[in-house]
Coordinates of C-alpha atoms in Angstrom, one line a residue:
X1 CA 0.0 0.0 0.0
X2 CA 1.1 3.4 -0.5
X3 CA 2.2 5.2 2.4
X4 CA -0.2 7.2 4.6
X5 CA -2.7 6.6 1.6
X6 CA -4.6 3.4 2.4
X7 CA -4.3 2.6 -1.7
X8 CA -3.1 -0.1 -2.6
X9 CA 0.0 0.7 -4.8
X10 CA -0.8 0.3 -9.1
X11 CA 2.9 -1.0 -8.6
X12 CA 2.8 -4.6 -7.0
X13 CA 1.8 -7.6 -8.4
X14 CA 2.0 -8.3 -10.9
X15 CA 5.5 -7.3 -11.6
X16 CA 8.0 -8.3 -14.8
X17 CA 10.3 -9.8 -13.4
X18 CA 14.5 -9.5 -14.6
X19 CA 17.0 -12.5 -13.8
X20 CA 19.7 -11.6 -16.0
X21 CA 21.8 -13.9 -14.1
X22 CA 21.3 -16.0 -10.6
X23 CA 22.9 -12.8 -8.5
X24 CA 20.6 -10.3 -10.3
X25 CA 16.9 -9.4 -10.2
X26 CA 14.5 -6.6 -10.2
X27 CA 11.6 -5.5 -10.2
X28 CA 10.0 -3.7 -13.1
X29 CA 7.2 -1.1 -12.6
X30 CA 5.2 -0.8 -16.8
X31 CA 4.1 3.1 -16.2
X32 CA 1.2 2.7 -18.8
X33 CA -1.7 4.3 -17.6
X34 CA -2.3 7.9 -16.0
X35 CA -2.6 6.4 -12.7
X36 CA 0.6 4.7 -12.4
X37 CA 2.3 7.9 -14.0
X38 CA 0.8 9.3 -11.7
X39 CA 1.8 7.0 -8.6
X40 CA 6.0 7.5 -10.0
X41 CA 5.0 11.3 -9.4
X42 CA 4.9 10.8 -6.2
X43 CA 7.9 8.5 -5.6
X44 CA 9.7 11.1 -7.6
X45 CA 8.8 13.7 -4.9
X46 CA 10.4 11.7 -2.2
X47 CA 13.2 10.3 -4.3
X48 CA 17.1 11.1 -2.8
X49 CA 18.5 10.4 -6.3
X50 CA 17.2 9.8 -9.8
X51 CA 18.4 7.5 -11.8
X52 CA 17.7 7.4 -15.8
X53 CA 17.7 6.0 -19.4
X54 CA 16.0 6.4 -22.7
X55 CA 15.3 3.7 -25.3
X56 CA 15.7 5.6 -28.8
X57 CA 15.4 4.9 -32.8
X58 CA 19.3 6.4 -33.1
X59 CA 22.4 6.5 -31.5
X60 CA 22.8 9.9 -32.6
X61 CA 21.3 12.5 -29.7
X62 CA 19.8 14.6 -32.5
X63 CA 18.0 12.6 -34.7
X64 CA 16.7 10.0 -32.5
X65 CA 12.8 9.5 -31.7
X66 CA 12.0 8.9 -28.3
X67 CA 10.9 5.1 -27.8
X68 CA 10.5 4.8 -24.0
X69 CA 12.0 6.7 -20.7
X70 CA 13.1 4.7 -17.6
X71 CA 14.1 5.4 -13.9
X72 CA 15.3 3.8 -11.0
X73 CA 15.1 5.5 -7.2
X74 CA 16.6 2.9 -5.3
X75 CA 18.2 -0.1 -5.6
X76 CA 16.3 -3.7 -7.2
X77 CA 13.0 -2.1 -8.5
X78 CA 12.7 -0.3 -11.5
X79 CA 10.4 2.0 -13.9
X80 CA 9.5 1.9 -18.0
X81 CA 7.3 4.5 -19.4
X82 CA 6.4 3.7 -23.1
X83 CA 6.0 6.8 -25.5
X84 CA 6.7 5.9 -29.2
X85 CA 6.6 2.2 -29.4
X86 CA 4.9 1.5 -33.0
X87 CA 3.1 -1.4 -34.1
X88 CA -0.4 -0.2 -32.3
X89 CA 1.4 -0.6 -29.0
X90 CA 0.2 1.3 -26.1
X91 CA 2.1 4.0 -25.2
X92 CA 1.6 7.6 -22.7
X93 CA 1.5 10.6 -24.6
X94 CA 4.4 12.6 -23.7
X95 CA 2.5 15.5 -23.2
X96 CA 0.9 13.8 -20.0
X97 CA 4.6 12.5 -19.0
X98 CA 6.0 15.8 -19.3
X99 CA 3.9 17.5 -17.2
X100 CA 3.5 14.8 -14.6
X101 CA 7.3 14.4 -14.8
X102 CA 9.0 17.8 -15.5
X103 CA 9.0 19.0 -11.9
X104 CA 11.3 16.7 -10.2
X105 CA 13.5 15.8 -13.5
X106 CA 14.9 19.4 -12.9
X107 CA 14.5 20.0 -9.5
X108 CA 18.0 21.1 -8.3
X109 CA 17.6 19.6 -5.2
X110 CA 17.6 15.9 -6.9
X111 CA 20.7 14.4 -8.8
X112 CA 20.4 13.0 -11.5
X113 CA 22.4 9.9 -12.5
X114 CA 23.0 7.6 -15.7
X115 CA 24.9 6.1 -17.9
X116 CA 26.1 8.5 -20.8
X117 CA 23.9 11.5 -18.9
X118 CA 24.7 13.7 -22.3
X119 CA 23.2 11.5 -24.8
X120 CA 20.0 10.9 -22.7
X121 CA 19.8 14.5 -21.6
X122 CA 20.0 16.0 -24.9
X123 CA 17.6 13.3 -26.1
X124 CA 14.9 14.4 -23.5
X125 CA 15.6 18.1 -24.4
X126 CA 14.6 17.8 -27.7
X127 CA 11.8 15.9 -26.4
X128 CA 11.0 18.9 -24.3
X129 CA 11.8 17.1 -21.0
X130 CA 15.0 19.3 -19.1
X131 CA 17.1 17.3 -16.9
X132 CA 19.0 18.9 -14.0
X133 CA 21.4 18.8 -12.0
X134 CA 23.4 15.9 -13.6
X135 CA 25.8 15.0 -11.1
X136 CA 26.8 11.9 -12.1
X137 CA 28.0 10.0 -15.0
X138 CA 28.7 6.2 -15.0
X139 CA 30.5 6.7 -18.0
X140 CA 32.5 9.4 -17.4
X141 CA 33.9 8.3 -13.6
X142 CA 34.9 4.7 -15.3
X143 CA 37.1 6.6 -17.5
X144 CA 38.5 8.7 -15.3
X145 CA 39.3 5.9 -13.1
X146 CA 41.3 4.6 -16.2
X147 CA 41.5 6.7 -19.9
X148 CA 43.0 3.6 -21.4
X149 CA 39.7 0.9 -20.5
X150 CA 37.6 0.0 -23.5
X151 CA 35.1 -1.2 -21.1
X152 CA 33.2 1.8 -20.9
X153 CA 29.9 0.3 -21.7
X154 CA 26.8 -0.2 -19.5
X155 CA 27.4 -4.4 -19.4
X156 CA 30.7 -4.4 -19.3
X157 CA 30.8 -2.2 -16.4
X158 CA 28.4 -4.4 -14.8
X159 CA 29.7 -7.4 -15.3
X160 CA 33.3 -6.3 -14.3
X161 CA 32.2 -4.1 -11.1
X162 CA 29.4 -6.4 -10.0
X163 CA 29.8 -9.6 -11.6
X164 CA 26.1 -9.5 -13.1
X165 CA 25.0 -10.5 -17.1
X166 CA 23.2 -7.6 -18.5
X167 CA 20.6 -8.1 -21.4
X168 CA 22.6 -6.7 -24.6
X169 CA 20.9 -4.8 -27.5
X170 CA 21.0 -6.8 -29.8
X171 CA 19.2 -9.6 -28.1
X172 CA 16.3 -7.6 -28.7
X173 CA 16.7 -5.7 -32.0
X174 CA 19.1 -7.9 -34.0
X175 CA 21.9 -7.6 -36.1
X176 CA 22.7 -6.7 -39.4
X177 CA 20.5 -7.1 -42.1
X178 CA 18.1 -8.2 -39.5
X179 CA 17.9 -5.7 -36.9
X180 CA 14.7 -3.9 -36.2
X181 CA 14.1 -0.7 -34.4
X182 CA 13.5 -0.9 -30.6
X183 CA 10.3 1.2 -31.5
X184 CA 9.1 -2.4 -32.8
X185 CA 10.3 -4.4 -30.1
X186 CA 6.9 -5.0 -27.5
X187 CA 7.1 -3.3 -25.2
X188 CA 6.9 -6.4 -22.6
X189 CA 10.5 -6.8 -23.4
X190 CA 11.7 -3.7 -23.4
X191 CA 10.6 -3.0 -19.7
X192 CA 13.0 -5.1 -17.7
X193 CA 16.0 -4.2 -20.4
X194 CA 15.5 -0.4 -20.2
X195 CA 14.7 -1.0 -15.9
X196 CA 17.9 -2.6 -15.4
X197 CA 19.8 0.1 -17.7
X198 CA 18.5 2.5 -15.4
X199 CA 19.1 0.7 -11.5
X200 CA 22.4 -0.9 -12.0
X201 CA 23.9 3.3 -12.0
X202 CA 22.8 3.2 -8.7
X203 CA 24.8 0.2 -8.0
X204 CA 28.0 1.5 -9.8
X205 CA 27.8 5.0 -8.4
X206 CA 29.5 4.0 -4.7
X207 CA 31.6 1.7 -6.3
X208 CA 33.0 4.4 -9.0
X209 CA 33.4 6.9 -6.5
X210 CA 35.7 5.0 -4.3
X211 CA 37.9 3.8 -7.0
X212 CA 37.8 7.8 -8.2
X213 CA 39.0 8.3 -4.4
X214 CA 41.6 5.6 -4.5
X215 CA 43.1 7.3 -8.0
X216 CA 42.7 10.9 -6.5
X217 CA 40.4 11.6 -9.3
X218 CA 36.6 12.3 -7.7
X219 CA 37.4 16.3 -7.1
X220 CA 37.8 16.9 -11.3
X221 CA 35.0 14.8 -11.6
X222 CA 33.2 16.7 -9.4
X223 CA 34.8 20.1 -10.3
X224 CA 35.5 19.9 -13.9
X225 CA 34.2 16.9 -16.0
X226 CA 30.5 16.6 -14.6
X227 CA 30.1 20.3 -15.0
X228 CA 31.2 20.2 -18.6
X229 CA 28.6 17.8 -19.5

């Protein structure tokens, strides 16, 4: 039940539920209706940190179209919120997310973390969703920690830092000549992917900032490279 409410929560059961290996499993939260967008308002407006990821149609910031939007507030739970699947899926209109959502996505007194926080951020601009502060970038911190790793990436971070098997890509959209765009992919699937891109930050952040510690890099972070993002 919610809290002080007496509701009980549009969240539990029936959950998706991730298991990308034996050591890893969350819960994932489908925002598709007003209520539930509506319920993540709320968790948004007691949240300490947010955590986030888009799906898109692109991998460049400013041509992709906006497939789906996910957040994490805490550790082992998870939210999706569909907005341009295709194929007659049911999606929210982003109209309704944005004004549900706006508030806390740039209220300064909330963090906001990810995984590649310039790609997502200008994505959501364009998308007329303005995310601030960013204070913290998976991406970024891993490099800083060491400028010659090639393991920059979402999965290998997490398989390297917490010894858990992400869900890749292209087990949902293909390869080659036979890869789709994740606008096609149901949405079903795409939950507990985009959920776990955007709750295992949160996992990575305490890790990253020790190691930053340890290699007497977390004041340029801090000072210089999170600010130039």
């Amino acid at each position: 039940r919610q809290p002080g409410t007496g509701q009980p929560s549009l969240f539990n059961p029936p959950p998706i539920r991730i298991s990308a290996s034996p050591r890893y499993s969350i819960q994932t939260n489908l925002v598709d209706s007003s209520q539930k967008l509506f319920q993540l308002q709320q968790e948004f407006s007691n949240a300490k940190v947010i955590s986030l990821d888009t799906e898109t149609t692109s991998t460049d910031p400013m041509q992709a179209e906006l497939v789906g939007i996910s957040f994490a507030i805490r550790e082992n739970e998870g939210w999706y919120i569909p907005v341009g699947h295709s194929n007659g899926q049911k999606n929210l209109d982003l109209q309704q997310v944005r004004e549900f959502l706006q508030p806390a996505l740039s209220d300064p007194n909330i963090p906001k973390i990810g995984h590649n926080l310039k790609y997502d951020s200008l994505v959501l601009r364009r998308h007329g969703l303005e995310v601030k502060p960013l204070s913290f970038d998976i991406m970024l911190a891993a490099w800083l920690i060491d400028p010659a790793t090639h393991r920059l990436g979402l999965k290998e971070l997490a398989e390297l830092e917490l010894d858990i098997r992400m869900t890749h890509i292209e087990e949902l959209i293909g390869s080659g000549r036979g890869q789709r765009s994740m606008a096609e992919v149901a949405i079903a699937d795409v939950a507990p992917y985009a959920a776990a891109d955007a709750e295992v930050p949160l996992r990575l952040q305490p890790i990253l900032i020790r190691r930053m510690e340890e290699h007497n890099a977390l004041q340029i972070f801090k000072e210089v490279e999170m600010p130039l993002v």
